[in-house]
Coordinates of C-alpha atoms and ligand atoms in Angstrom, one line a residue:
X204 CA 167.2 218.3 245.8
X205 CA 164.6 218.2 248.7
X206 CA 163.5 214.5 249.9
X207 CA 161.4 213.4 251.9
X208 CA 161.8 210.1 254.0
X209 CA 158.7 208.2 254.6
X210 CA 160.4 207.3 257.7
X211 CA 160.2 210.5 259.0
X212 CA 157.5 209.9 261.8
X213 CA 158.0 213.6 263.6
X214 CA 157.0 214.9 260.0
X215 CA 154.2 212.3 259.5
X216 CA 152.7 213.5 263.2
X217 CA 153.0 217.4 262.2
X218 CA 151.2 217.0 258.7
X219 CA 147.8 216.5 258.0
X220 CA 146.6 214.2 255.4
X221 CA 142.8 216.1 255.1
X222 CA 143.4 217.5 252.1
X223 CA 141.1 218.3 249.4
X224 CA 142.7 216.4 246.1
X225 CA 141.9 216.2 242.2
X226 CA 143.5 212.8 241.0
X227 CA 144.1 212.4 237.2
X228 CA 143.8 209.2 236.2
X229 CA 144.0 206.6 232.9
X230 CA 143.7 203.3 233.7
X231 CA 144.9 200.3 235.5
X232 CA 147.8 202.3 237.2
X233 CA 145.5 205.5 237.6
X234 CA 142.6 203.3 239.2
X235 CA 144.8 202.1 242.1
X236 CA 145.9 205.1 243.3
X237 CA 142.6 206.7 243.0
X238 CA 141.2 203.4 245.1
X239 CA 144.1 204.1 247.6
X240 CA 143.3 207.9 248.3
X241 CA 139.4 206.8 248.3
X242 CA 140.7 204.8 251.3
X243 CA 141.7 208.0 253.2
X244 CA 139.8 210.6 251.9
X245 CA 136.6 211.6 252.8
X246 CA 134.2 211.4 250.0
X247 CA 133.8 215.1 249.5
X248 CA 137.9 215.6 249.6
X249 CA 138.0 213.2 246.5
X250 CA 137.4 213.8 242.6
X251 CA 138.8 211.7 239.7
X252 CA 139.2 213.0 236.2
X253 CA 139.5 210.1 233.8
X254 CA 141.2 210.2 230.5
X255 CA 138.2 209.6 227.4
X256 CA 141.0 209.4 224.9
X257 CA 140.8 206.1 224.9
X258 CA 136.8 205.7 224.2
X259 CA 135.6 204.3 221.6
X260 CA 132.7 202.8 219.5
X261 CA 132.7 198.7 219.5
X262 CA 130.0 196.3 218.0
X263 CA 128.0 199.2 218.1
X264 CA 128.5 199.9 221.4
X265 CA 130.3 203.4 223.3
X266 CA 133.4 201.7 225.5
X267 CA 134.7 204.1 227.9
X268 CA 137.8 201.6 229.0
X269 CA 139.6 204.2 231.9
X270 CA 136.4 205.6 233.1
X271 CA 135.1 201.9 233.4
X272 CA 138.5 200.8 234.9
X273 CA 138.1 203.2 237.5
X274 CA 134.6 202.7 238.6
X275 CA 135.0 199.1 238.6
X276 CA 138.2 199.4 241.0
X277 CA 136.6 202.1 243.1
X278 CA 133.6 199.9 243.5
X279 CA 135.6 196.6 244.7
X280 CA 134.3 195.0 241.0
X281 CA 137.3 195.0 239.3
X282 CA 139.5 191.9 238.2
X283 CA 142.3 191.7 240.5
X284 CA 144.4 189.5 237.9
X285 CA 144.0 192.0 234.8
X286 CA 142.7 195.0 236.4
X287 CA 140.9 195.7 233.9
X288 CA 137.4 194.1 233.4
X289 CA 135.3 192.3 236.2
X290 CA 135.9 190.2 238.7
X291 CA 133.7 186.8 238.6
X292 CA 133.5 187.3 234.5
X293 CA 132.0 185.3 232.3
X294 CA 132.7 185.5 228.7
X295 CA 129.7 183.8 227.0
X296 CA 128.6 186.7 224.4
X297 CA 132.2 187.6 223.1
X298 CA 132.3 183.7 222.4
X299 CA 129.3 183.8 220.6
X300 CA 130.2 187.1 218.8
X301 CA 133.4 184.7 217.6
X302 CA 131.4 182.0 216.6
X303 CA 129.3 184.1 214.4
X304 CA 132.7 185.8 212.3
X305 CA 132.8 188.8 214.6
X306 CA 135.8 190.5 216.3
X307 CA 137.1 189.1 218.8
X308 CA 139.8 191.4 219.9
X309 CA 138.6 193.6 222.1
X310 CA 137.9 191.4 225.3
X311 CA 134.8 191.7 226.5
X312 CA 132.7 189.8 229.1
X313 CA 129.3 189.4 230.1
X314 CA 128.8 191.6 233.0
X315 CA 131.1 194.8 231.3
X316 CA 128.9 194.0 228.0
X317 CA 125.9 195.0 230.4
X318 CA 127.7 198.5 230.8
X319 CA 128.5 199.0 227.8
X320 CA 125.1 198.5 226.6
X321 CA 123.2 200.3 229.1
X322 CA 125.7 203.6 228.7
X323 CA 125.3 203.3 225.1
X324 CA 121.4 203.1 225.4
X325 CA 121.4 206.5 228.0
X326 CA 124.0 208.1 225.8
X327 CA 121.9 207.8 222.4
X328 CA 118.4 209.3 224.7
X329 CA 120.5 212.2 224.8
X330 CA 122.3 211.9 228.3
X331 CA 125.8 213.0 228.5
X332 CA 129.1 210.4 229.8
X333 CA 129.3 212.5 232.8
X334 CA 125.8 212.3 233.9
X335 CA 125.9 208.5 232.9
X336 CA 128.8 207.8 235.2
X337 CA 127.3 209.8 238.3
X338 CA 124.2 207.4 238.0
X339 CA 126.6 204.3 237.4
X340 CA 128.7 205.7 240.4
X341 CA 125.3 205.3 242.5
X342 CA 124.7 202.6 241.6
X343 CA 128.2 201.1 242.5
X344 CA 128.1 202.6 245.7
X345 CA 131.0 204.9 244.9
X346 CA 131.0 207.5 246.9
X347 CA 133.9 209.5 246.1
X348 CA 133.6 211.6 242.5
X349 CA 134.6 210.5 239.3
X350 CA 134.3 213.0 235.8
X351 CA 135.1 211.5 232.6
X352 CA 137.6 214.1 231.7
X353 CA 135.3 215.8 228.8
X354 CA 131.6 215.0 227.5
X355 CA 133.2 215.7 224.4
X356 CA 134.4 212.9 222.1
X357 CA 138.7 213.1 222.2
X358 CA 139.9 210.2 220.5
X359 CA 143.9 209.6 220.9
X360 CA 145.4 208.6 217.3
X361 CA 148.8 207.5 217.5
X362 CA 151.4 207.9 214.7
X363 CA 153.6 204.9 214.2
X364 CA 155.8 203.4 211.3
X365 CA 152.9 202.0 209.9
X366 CA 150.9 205.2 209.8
X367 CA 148.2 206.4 212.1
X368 CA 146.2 204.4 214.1
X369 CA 143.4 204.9 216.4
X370 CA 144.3 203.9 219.8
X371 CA 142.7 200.8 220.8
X372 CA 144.2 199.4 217.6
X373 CA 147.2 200.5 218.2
X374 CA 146.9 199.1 221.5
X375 CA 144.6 196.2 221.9
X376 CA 144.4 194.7 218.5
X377 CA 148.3 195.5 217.6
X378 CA 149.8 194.9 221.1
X379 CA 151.8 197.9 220.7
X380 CA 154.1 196.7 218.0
X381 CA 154.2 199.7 215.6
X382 CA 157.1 201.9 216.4
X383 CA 155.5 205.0 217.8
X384 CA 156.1 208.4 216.2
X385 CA 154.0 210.6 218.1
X386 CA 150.3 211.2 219.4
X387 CA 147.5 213.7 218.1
X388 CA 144.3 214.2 220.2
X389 CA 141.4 214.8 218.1
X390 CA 138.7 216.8 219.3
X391 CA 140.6 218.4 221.9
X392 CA 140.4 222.4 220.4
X393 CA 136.8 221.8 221.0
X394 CA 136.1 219.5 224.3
X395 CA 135.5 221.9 228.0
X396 CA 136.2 219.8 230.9
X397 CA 133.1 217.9 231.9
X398 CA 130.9 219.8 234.5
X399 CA 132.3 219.9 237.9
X400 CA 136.1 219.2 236.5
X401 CA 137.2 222.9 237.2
X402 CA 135.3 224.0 240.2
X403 CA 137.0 220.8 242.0
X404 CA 140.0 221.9 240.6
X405 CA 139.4 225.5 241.6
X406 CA 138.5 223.8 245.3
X407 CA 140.8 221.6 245.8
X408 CA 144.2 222.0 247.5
X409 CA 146.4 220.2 245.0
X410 CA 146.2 217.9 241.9
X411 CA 147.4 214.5 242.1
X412 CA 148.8 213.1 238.7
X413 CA 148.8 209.4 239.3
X414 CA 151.1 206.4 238.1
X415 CA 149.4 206.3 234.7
X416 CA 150.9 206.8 230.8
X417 CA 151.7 210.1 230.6
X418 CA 151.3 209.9 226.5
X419 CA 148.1 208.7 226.1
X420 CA 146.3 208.6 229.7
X421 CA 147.3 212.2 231.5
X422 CA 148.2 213.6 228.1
X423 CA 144.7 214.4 227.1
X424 CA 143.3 215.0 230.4
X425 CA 146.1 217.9 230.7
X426 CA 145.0 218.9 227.2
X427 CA 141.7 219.3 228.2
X428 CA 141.8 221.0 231.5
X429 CA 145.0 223.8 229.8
X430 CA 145.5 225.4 232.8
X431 CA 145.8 224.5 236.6
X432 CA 147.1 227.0 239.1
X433 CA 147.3 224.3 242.1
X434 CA 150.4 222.8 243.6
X435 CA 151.1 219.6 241.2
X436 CA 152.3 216.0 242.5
X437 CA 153.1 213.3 239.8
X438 CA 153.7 209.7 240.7
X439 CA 156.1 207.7 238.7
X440 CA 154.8 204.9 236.5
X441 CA 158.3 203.9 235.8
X442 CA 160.1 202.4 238.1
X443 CA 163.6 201.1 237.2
X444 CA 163.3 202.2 233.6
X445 CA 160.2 199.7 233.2
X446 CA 156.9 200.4 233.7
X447 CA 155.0 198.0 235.8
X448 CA 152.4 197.4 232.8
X449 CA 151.8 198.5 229.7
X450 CA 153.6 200.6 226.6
X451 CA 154.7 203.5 228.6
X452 CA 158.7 203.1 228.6
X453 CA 158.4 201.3 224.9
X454 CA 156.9 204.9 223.8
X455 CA 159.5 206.7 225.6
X456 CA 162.0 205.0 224.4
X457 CA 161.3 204.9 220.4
X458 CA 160.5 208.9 221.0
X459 CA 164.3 208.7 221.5
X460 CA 164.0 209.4 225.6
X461 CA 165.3 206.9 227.8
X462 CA 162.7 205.6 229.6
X463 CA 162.9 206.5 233.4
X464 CA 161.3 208.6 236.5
X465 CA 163.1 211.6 235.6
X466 CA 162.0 211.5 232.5
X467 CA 158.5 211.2 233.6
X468 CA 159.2 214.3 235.6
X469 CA 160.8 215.8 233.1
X470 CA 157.4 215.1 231.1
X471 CA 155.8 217.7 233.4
X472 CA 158.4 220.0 233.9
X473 CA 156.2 222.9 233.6
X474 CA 153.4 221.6 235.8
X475 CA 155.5 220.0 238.5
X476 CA 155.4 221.5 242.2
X477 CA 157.0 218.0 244.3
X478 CA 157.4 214.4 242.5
X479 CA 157.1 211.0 243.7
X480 CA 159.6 208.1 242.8
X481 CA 160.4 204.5 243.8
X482 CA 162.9 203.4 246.2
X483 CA 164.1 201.6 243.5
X484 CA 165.1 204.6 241.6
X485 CA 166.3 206.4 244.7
X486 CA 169.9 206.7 243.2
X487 CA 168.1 209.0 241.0
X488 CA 167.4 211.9 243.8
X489 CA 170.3 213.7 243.4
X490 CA 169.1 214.6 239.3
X491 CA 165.6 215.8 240.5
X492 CA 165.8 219.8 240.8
X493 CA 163.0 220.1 242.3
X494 CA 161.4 218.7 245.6
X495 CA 160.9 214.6 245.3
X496 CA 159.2 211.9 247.6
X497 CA 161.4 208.5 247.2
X498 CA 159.0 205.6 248.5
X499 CA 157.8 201.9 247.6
X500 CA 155.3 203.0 244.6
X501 CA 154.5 199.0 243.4
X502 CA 151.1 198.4 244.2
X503 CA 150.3 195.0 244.9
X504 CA 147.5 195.3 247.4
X505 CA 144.5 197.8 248.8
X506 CA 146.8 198.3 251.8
X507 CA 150.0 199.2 249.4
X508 CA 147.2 201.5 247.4
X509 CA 146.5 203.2 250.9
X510 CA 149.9 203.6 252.2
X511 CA 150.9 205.1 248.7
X512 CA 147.8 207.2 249.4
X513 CA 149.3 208.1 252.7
X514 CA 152.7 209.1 251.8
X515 CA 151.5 211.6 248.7
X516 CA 148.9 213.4 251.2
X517 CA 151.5 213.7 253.6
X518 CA 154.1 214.8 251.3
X519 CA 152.0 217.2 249.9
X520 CA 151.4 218.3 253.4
X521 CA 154.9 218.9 253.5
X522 CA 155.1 221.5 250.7
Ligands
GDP298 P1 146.0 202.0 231.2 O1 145.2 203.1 230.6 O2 145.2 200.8 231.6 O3 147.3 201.6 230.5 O4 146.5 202.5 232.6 P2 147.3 203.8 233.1 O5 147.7 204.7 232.0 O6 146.5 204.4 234.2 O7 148.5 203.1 233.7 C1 149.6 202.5 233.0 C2 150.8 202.9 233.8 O8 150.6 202.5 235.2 C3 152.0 202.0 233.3 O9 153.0 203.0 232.9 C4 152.4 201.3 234.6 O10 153.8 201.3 234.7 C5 151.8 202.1 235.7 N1 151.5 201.3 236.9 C6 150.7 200.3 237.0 N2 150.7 199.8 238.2 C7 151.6 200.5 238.9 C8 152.0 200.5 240.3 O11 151.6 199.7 241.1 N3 152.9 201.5 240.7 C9 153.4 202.4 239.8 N4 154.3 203.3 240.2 N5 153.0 202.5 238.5 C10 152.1 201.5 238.1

């Protein structure tokens, strides 16, 4: 077991944190440490690859929710109480949908409606999700890169007790209550990563795997991408055998794994070159074989995104 201490200020002053980084990223948990290395990193050291496994079609409408939870984090739009959706929402047209016998359980409001919409209309004229996105990103004022992780359709179908279910039913309209089985990824045989996903990887100094589910957000992203021959960090989304949100440790734990960081890292065994855990799992260190960063992971705010940020590029630095 190697650790580093984020203490260590002589090691902070000899490494660098320029580095050039891919981050993979789902979600809520992805999104905030993608917004923390945005903080530090210079736009052109900076690409996000977003899990699509998620997307799907709604009222007639493509919904891209990782891809969209990233921009709108990136950008400084996203809700700070969810983390998902907008900031300043209103939810007038999902009301209305409700009132006329539609669904109503896919949360959507006004402004995120307006995305959907307008991707849907460019995607139908024949652009593709990543071109959409790059315009999007523009228009957001994101500098930094983000590539939906294939412009082909991957849809994640999860196998539970009550059969297969496509994901956002399994996980929006069920809550996550059906005991989970296992996952497929259809599509995936066929879907390349979206243009410009392997020459960053191919340019890039090392690949961050960020706090998200590694099921059903880096899952499919890894899937997709099948090889990388860069030095690997993973950040824990479990800390203390929970995960902060969401149905990561739940899946764990009815695929007969007890949830925990080292099971994360045991996740990515084969893919691993350094791995980050919370301090509140630093009894753990002595189990990790390989080398492990133990440091406060929870974050609460942009400055506990950057200093997250921080402590990854330097620990990388170190390796
Ligand atoms: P989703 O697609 O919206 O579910 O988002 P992700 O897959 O990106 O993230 C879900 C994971 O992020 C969960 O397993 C959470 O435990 C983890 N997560 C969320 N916030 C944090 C955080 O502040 N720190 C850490 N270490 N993990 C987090």
């Amino acid at each position: 077991m190697t650790s580093l201490k984020t203490k260590d200020k002589n090691h902070r002053q000899q490494s660098t944190v320029h580095r050039r980084i891919v981050a993979l990223a789902g979600g809520v948990g992805g999104a905030k440490l993608a917004h923390g290395l945005a903080q530090i990193l210079p736009p052109e050291d900076l690409t996000v690859i977003v899990n699509t496994g998620d997307d799907f079609e709604h009222l007639g409408l493509y919904i891209s929710p990782d891809l969209d939870t990233v921009c709108y984090t990136l950008a400084g739009l996203a809700n700070p109480e969810t983390g998902w959706g907008r900031v300043n929402e209103t939810w007038n047209t999902i009301a209305n949908i409700e009132k006329l016998g539609g669904p109503n359980w896919f949360r959507l409001g006004d402004q995120d409606f307006g995305t959907h919409l307008e991707r849907t209309r460019r995607l139908k004229d024949g652009q593709s999700l990543s071109q959409v996105t790059k315009d999007f990103c523009k228009v957001w004022d994101i500098k930094h890169t983000v590539l939906p992780m294939s412009d082909s359709p991957v849809r994640t179908i999860v196998d539970t007790d009550e059969g297969e279910l496509a994901f956002q039913e399994y996980f929006v309209h069920r809550h996550c209550e059906p005991r989970v089985k296992g996952f497929r990824f259809d599509g995936v045989e066929f879907a390349e990563p979206a243009i410009g996903a392997r020459e960053a990887i191919d340019s890039a100094d090392a690949i961050v795997i960020c706090p998200s589910n590694p099921w059903v957000s880096i899952d499919p992203i890894l899937r997709v991408l099948k090889k990388i021959d860069k030095p690997v960090i993973a950040v824990s989304p479990i800390i203390g055998g929970k995960t902060v949100k969401g149905p990561a440790a739940k899946m764990y734990a009815e695929l007969g794994i007890e949830p925990s960081a080292l099971a994360v890292a045991e996740h990515y065994r084969n893919l691993l070159t350094g791995f980050v855990l919370d301090s509140k799992d630093g009894q753990l260190s002595d189990k990790f074989k390989g080398k492990i960063l133990v440091t406060d992971t929870l974050m609460n705010s942009n400055t506990d995104r950057a200093r997250l940020a921080v402590d990854v590029l330097h620990f990388i630095g170190s390796l």
